[in-house]
Coordinates of C-alpha atoms in Angstrom, one line a residue:
X1 CA -71.7 -37.0 -114.4
X2 CA -73.3 -40.2 -115.6
X3 CA -74.7 -42.2 -112.7
X4 CA -76.5 -45.5 -113.4
X5 CA -80.1 -45.5 -112.2
X6 CA -79.6 -48.8 -110.4
X7 CA -77.2 -47.1 -107.9
X8 CA -78.9 -44.9 -105.5
X9 CA -76.5 -42.0 -105.4
X10 CA -77.5 -38.4 -105.1
X11 CA -75.7 -35.4 -106.6
X12 CA -75.9 -31.9 -105.2
X13 CA -75.0 -28.6 -106.7
X14 CA -74.0 -25.5 -104.7
X15 CA -73.9 -22.1 -106.5
X16 CA -73.2 -18.5 -105.4
X17 CA -73.6 -15.1 -106.9
X18 CA -70.0 -15.0 -108.0
X19 CA -70.2 -17.7 -110.6
X20 CA -68.7 -20.4 -108.3
X21 CA -70.2 -23.9 -108.6
X22 CA -69.4 -26.9 -106.4
X23 CA -70.9 -30.4 -106.9
X24 CA -70.9 -33.2 -104.3
X25 CA -72.2 -36.8 -104.5
X26 CA -73.4 -39.1 -101.7
X27 CA -70.9 -41.8 -102.7
X28 CA -67.9 -41.2 -100.4
X29 CA -69.3 -37.7 -99.7
X30 CA -67.1 -36.8 -102.7
X31 CA -66.6 -33.3 -104.0
X32 CA -66.6 -33.9 -107.7
X33 CA -66.4 -30.4 -109.2
X34 CA -65.2 -27.0 -108.1
X35 CA -65.7 -24.4 -110.9
X36 CA -64.3 -20.9 -110.2
X37 CA -63.5 -17.9 -112.3
X38 CA -60.0 -16.5 -113.1
X39 CA -59.1 -12.8 -113.0
X40 CA -60.8 -12.3 -116.4
X41 CA -64.0 -14.2 -115.4
X42 CA -63.2 -17.4 -117.3
X43 CA -64.6 -20.3 -115.3
X44 CA -62.8 -23.6 -115.1
X45 CA -63.0 -26.7 -112.9
X46 CA -60.0 -26.8 -110.6
X47 CA -60.8 -30.1 -108.9
X48 CA -59.6 -33.5 -110.3
X49 CA -62.0 -36.3 -110.6
X50 CA -64.0 -38.6 -112.9
X51 CA -67.0 -38.3 -115.3
X52 CA -68.9 -41.2 -113.8
X53 CA -69.3 -43.3 -110.7
X54 CA -67.3 -46.1 -112.2
X55 CA -64.2 -43.9 -111.9
X56 CA -64.8 -43.3 -108.2
X57 CA -65.2 -47.0 -107.6
X58 CA -62.0 -47.9 -109.5
X59 CA -58.9 -49.0 -107.7
X60 CA -57.2 -46.1 -109.4
X61 CA -59.4 -43.6 -107.6
X62 CA -56.7 -42.0 -105.5
X63 CA -59.3 -40.6 -103.1
X64 CA -60.2 -37.7 -105.5
X65 CA -62.4 -35.3 -103.6
X66 CA -63.4 -37.9 -101.0
X67 CA -64.1 -37.7 -97.3
X68 CA -61.5 -40.0 -95.8
X69 CA -62.0 -41.8 -92.5
X70 CA -62.5 -43.2 -89.9
X71 CA -58.9 -42.3 -89.6
X72 CA -57.2 -40.4 -92.5
X73 CA -53.5 -40.8 -93.3
X74 CA -51.3 -43.6 -92.2
X75 CA -51.3 -45.8 -89.1
X76 CA -47.9 -47.6 -88.6
X77 CA -48.1 -51.4 -89.2
X78 CA -51.9 -51.2 -89.2
X79 CA -52.2 -51.5 -85.4
X80 CA -52.8 -49.5 -82.3
X81 CA -53.6 -50.1 -78.6
X82 CA -56.4 -48.3 -76.9
X83 CA -57.4 -48.8 -73.2
X84 CA -55.3 -52.0 -73.1
X85 CA -56.7 -53.6 -76.2
X86 CA -54.7 -54.0 -79.4
X87 CA -56.6 -53.4 -82.7
X88 CA -55.2 -54.8 -86.0
X89 CA -56.3 -53.0 -89.1
X90 CA -56.1 -53.7 -92.8
X91 CA -52.7 -53.1 -94.4
X92 CA -53.3 -51.2 -97.6
X93 CA -50.3 -48.9 -98.1
X94 CA -47.0 -50.7 -98.0
X95 CA -46.7 -51.8 -94.3
X96 CA -49.3 -49.3 -93.2
X97 CA -53.0 -48.7 -92.9
X98 CA -54.2 -45.8 -95.0
X99 CA -57.3 -43.6 -95.0
X100 CA -59.6 -45.9 -93.0
X101 CA -58.7 -49.2 -94.7
X102 CA -60.1 -51.3 -97.5
X103 CA -63.6 -49.8 -97.2
X104 CA -63.1 -46.4 -95.7
X105 CA -65.7 -43.6 -95.6
X106 CA -64.8 -42.7 -99.2
X107 CA -66.3 -46.0 -100.4
X108 CA -69.7 -45.9 -98.7
X109 CA -73.0 -44.2 -99.6
X110 CA -73.9 -41.4 -97.2
X111 CA -77.5 -40.3 -96.4
X112 CA -77.8 -36.9 -97.9
X113 CA -80.1 -34.0 -98.3
X114 CA -80.3 -30.2 -98.6
X115 CA -81.0 -28.2 -95.4
X116 CA -81.0 -24.4 -95.3
X117 CA -79.0 -24.2 -98.6
X118 CA -76.4 -26.6 -97.3
X119 CA -75.7 -30.2 -98.2
X120 CA -75.9 -32.4 -95.1
X121 CA -74.6 -36.0 -95.2
X122 CA -74.4 -38.6 -92.5
X123 CA -73.0 -42.1 -92.2
X124 CA -73.1 -44.6 -89.3
X125 CA -70.1 -46.8 -89.2
X126 CA -70.9 -50.1 -87.3
X127 CA -68.9 -51.2 -84.3
X128 CA -66.0 -53.3 -85.8
X129 CA -66.1 -51.9 -89.3
X130 CA -62.6 -52.1 -90.6
X131 CA -61.9 -53.4 -87.1
X132 CA -62.3 -50.1 -85.4
X133 CA -64.1 -50.1 -82.1
X134 CA -67.4 -48.4 -81.5
X135 CA -70.4 -47.4 -83.6
X136 CA -69.4 -44.0 -85.1
X137 CA -72.0 -41.6 -86.4
X138 CA -70.6 -38.9 -88.6
X139 CA -72.2 -35.9 -90.1
X140 CA -70.6 -33.5 -92.7
X141 CA -72.1 -30.3 -93.9
X142 CA -71.0 -28.5 -97.1
X143 CA -71.8 -24.8 -97.6
X144 CA -70.8 -22.3 -100.3
X145 CA -71.0 -18.6 -99.2
X146 CA -71.2 -15.5 -101.3
X147 CA -67.8 -14.7 -100.0
X148 CA -66.5 -17.6 -102.0
X149 CA -65.8 -19.7 -99.0
X150 CA -66.5 -23.4 -99.2
X151 CA -67.1 -24.5 -95.6
X152 CA -66.9 -28.2 -94.6
X153 CA -68.1 -28.9 -91.1
X154 CA -67.7 -32.3 -89.5
X155 CA -69.1 -33.8 -86.3
X156 CA -69.0 -37.4 -84.9
X157 CA -70.1 -39.3 -81.9
X158 CA -69.2 -42.8 -80.8
X159 CA -70.5 -45.7 -78.6
X160 CA -67.0 -46.8 -77.6
X161 CA -63.6 -45.1 -77.4
X162 CA -62.1 -44.9 -80.9
X163 CA -59.7 -42.9 -83.0
X164 CA -61.3 -40.4 -85.4
X165 CA -59.5 -38.2 -87.9
X166 CA -61.4 -36.9 -90.9
X167 CA -60.5 -34.8 -93.9
X168 CA -61.4 -33.9 -97.5
X169 CA -59.0 -35.2 -100.1
X170 CA -59.6 -32.9 -103.0
X171 CA -56.8 -32.5 -105.6
X172 CA -56.5 -29.0 -106.9
X173 CA -54.9 -27.4 -110.0
X174 CA -55.7 -23.7 -110.1
X175 CA -54.8 -23.6 -113.9
X176 CA -57.7 -26.0 -114.4
X177 CA -58.1 -29.8 -113.8
X178 CA -56.2 -31.6 -116.6
X179 CA -53.3 -29.1 -116.6
X180 CA -50.0 -31.1 -116.7
X181 CA -48.2 -29.7 -113.7
X182 CA -48.3 -27.3 -110.8
X183 CA -44.9 -25.8 -111.3
X184 CA -46.2 -22.3 -111.7
X185 CA -48.2 -22.4 -108.5
X186 CA -46.9 -20.4 -105.5
X187 CA -47.5 -21.9 -102.0
X188 CA -47.2 -20.6 -98.4
X189 CA -47.9 -22.5 -95.2
X190 CA -48.1 -20.9 -91.8
X191 CA -46.2 -23.5 -89.8
X192 CA -43.1 -23.2 -87.7
X193 CA -43.0 -27.0 -87.2
X194 CA -43.6 -30.3 -89.1
X195 CA -43.5 -34.0 -88.3
X196 CA -40.5 -35.7 -90.0
X197 CA -41.0 -39.2 -91.5
X198 CA -39.2 -42.5 -91.4
X199 CA -38.5 -44.7 -94.4
X200 CA -42.1 -46.1 -94.2
X201 CA -43.6 -42.6 -94.4
X202 CA -44.6 -42.7 -90.7
X203 CA -43.8 -39.8 -88.3
X204 CA -40.8 -40.5 -86.2
X205 CA -42.5 -38.8 -83.3
X206 CA -40.4 -35.7 -83.5
X207 CA -42.0 -32.3 -83.9
X208 CA -39.2 -30.5 -85.6
X209 CA -38.7 -26.8 -86.7
X210 CA -39.1 -26.2 -90.4
X211 CA -36.3 -23.6 -90.3
X212 CA -33.3 -24.6 -92.3
X213 CA -35.2 -27.4 -94.1
X214 CA -36.9 -27.6 -97.6
X215 CA -40.2 -27.6 -95.6
X216 CA -39.8 -24.0 -94.6
X217 CA -42.5 -22.4 -96.8
X218 CA -43.5 -19.7 -94.4
X219 CA -42.5 -17.3 -97.2
X220 CA -44.2 -18.1 -100.5
X221 CA -42.2 -20.3 -102.9
X222 CA -42.8 -21.4 -106.4
X223 CA -43.7 -25.1 -106.4
X224 CA -41.6 -25.9 -109.5
X225 CA -38.6 -24.5 -107.7
X226 CA -39.2 -26.6 -104.5
X227 CA -40.8 -29.9 -105.3
X228 CA -37.7 -31.7 -106.7
X229 CA -35.7 -30.6 -103.6
X230 CA -38.1 -32.2 -101.2
X231 CA -38.2 -35.8 -100.1
X232 CA -35.6 -37.0 -102.6
X233 CA -37.5 -35.5 -105.5
X234 CA -40.9 -37.0 -104.5
X235 CA -42.3 -33.6 -103.5
X236 CA -44.5 -32.8 -100.6
X237 CA -46.4 -35.5 -98.6
X238 CA -45.9 -34.0 -95.2
X239 CA -47.8 -32.8 -92.1
X240 CA -47.3 -29.2 -91.0
X241 CA -48.2 -28.3 -87.4
X242 CA -50.4 -25.3 -87.9
X243 CA -51.8 -24.6 -84.4
X244 CA -54.1 -25.7 -81.7
X245 CA -57.0 -28.0 -82.1
X246 CA -60.3 -26.2 -82.0
X247 CA -59.0 -22.8 -82.9
X248 CA -59.8 -21.4 -86.4
X249 CA -56.6 -20.2 -88.1
X250 CA -55.2 -19.5 -91.5
X251 CA -53.1 -22.5 -92.5
X252 CA -52.0 -21.9 -96.1
X253 CA -52.4 -20.2 -99.4
X254 CA -51.7 -21.2 -103.0
X255 CA -51.6 -18.7 -105.9
X256 CA -51.6 -19.3 -109.6
X257 CA -50.1 -16.1 -111.1
X258 CA -51.0 -16.8 -114.8
X259 CA -54.8 -17.1 -114.1
X260 CA -54.9 -15.0 -110.9
X261 CA -56.7 -17.7 -109.0
X262 CA -56.0 -18.0 -105.2
X263 CA -56.9 -20.7 -102.8
X264 CA -56.7 -20.2 -99.0
X265 CA -57.4 -22.7 -96.3
X266 CA -58.3 -22.2 -92.7
X267 CA -59.1 -24.9 -90.2
X268 CA -59.7 -25.8 -86.6
X269 CA -57.4 -28.8 -87.0
X270 CA -53.8 -28.9 -85.7
X271 CA -52.3 -30.3 -88.9
X272 CA -52.2 -29.6 -92.6
X273 CA -51.0 -32.4 -94.9
X274 CA -49.6 -30.9 -98.1
X275 CA -49.4 -33.4 -100.9
X276 CA -48.2 -32.7 -104.4
X277 CA -49.5 -35.9 -106.1
X278 CA -46.3 -37.8 -106.6
X279 CA -48.3 -41.1 -106.9
X280 CA -50.5 -40.0 -109.7
X281 CA -49.5 -42.2 -112.6
X282 CA -51.4 -41.2 -115.8
X283 CA -54.8 -41.7 -114.3
X284 CA -57.6 -41.1 -116.9
X285 CA -59.8 -38.4 -115.4
X286 CA -62.8 -36.3 -116.4
X287 CA -63.3 -34.6 -119.7
X288 CA -60.5 -36.7 -121.3
X289 CA -57.8 -35.4 -119.0
X290 CA -54.8 -37.5 -118.0
X291 CA -53.6 -36.9 -114.4
X292 CA -49.8 -37.1 -114.2
X293 CA -47.3 -37.0 -111.4
X294 CA -47.2 -33.5 -109.8
X295 CA -50.3 -32.3 -111.7
X296 CA -52.2 -31.4 -108.5
X297 CA -51.9 -30.5 -104.9
X298 CA -53.9 -31.4 -101.8
X299 CA -54.4 -29.3 -98.6
X300 CA -55.7 -31.8 -96.1
X301 CA -56.7 -30.4 -92.8
X302 CA -56.4 -33.1 -90.1
X303 CA -54.6 -34.4 -87.0
X304 CA -51.1 -35.7 -87.5
X305 CA -50.5 -39.0 -89.2
X306 CA -50.2 -42.0 -86.8
X307 CA -51.4 -39.9 -83.9
X308 CA -52.9 -42.9 -82.2
X309 CA -49.4 -44.3 -81.7
X310 CA -47.7 -41.1 -80.4
X311 CA -48.7 -39.8 -77.0
X312 CA -47.0 -36.4 -77.7
X313 CA -49.2 -35.7 -80.7
X314 CA -52.7 -34.1 -80.4
X315 CA -55.1 -36.9 -79.5
X316 CA -57.4 -38.4 -82.0
X317 CA -59.3 -40.5 -79.4
X318 CA -63.1 -39.8 -79.2
X319 CA -65.0 -41.3 -76.2
X320 CA -68.7 -41.8 -75.6
X321 CA -70.4 -38.6 -74.5
X322 CA -67.9 -36.4 -76.5
X323 CA -68.4 -34.9 -79.9
X324 CA -65.7 -34.7 -82.6
X325 CA -65.8 -31.3 -84.3
X326 CA -63.7 -30.0 -87.2
X327 CA -64.3 -27.1 -89.5
X328 CA -62.4 -26.2 -92.7
X329 CA -62.8 -23.2 -94.9
X330 CA -61.5 -23.2 -98.5
X331 CA -61.7 -19.6 -99.9
X332 CA -61.4 -18.8 -103.6
X333 CA -60.4 -15.5 -104.9
X334 CA -58.3 -13.8 -107.6
X335 CA -55.0 -11.8 -107.3

């Protein structure tokens, strides 16, 4: 990656004994590269992104590899009420607020260093930044184990009550970044329920069974056979209810039979947002790649979208004296 000297951004590389390499930069706490071997030992980068910092600063960034916050996903009409006060946020996605606003956590430079073979990054969001209440101090730790687990651990504390919902927004293609589609990928999600959406891509408030819907992927399905049958042909951009907050559980698995690569995700979060990149529109990525519609998938561990406006959803409110905790494991293997 070419990073101008005038911009004080650090890049870190994690390696393990199995020829897995992961790179992270302090701008946006972005995961820029994930290189893993296939069943024959051939190593490819399976993570979409850019060659230089200008790409990540571009309006066409699409949150590649970024840590999104202070609140990931959508907030209806860009507003919420907390303890009797209404807060109005930036509208940056149709009629909604998305991924923390105009300058979310993906667009700031994090303090970063190595500690005990882990990359540790922190950012203090001032009270009122993007009109969120409270000074929020967030720390994220990235670790790569010799079991091929990429562990992302988040903590946060606040000076005032505030919503917090963080995730990593990596786009994966197990055939290698730059491959034209994900039709030959096979996906399974361990969820009996999901949160249906209205016409503005906001949860209706219902927690509905997946049974009898195209969102029932409790048994593995080939993405090429399912994407066009979901959401009027727009593919997956939906939250699955995968379990209780704070309990580590296996959420989903994606296989790529031609290469043998497998990605499994486990998390302490109650939701898994599965997104199959409908909104990628010929974005020019790294190594000369062009990222087209349906050329990647995201497995975003998080609380449900618009939770702050739905009392029946797991709460995203963090109060002074409490600590937000969230751990996600991405495990790479071969079939």
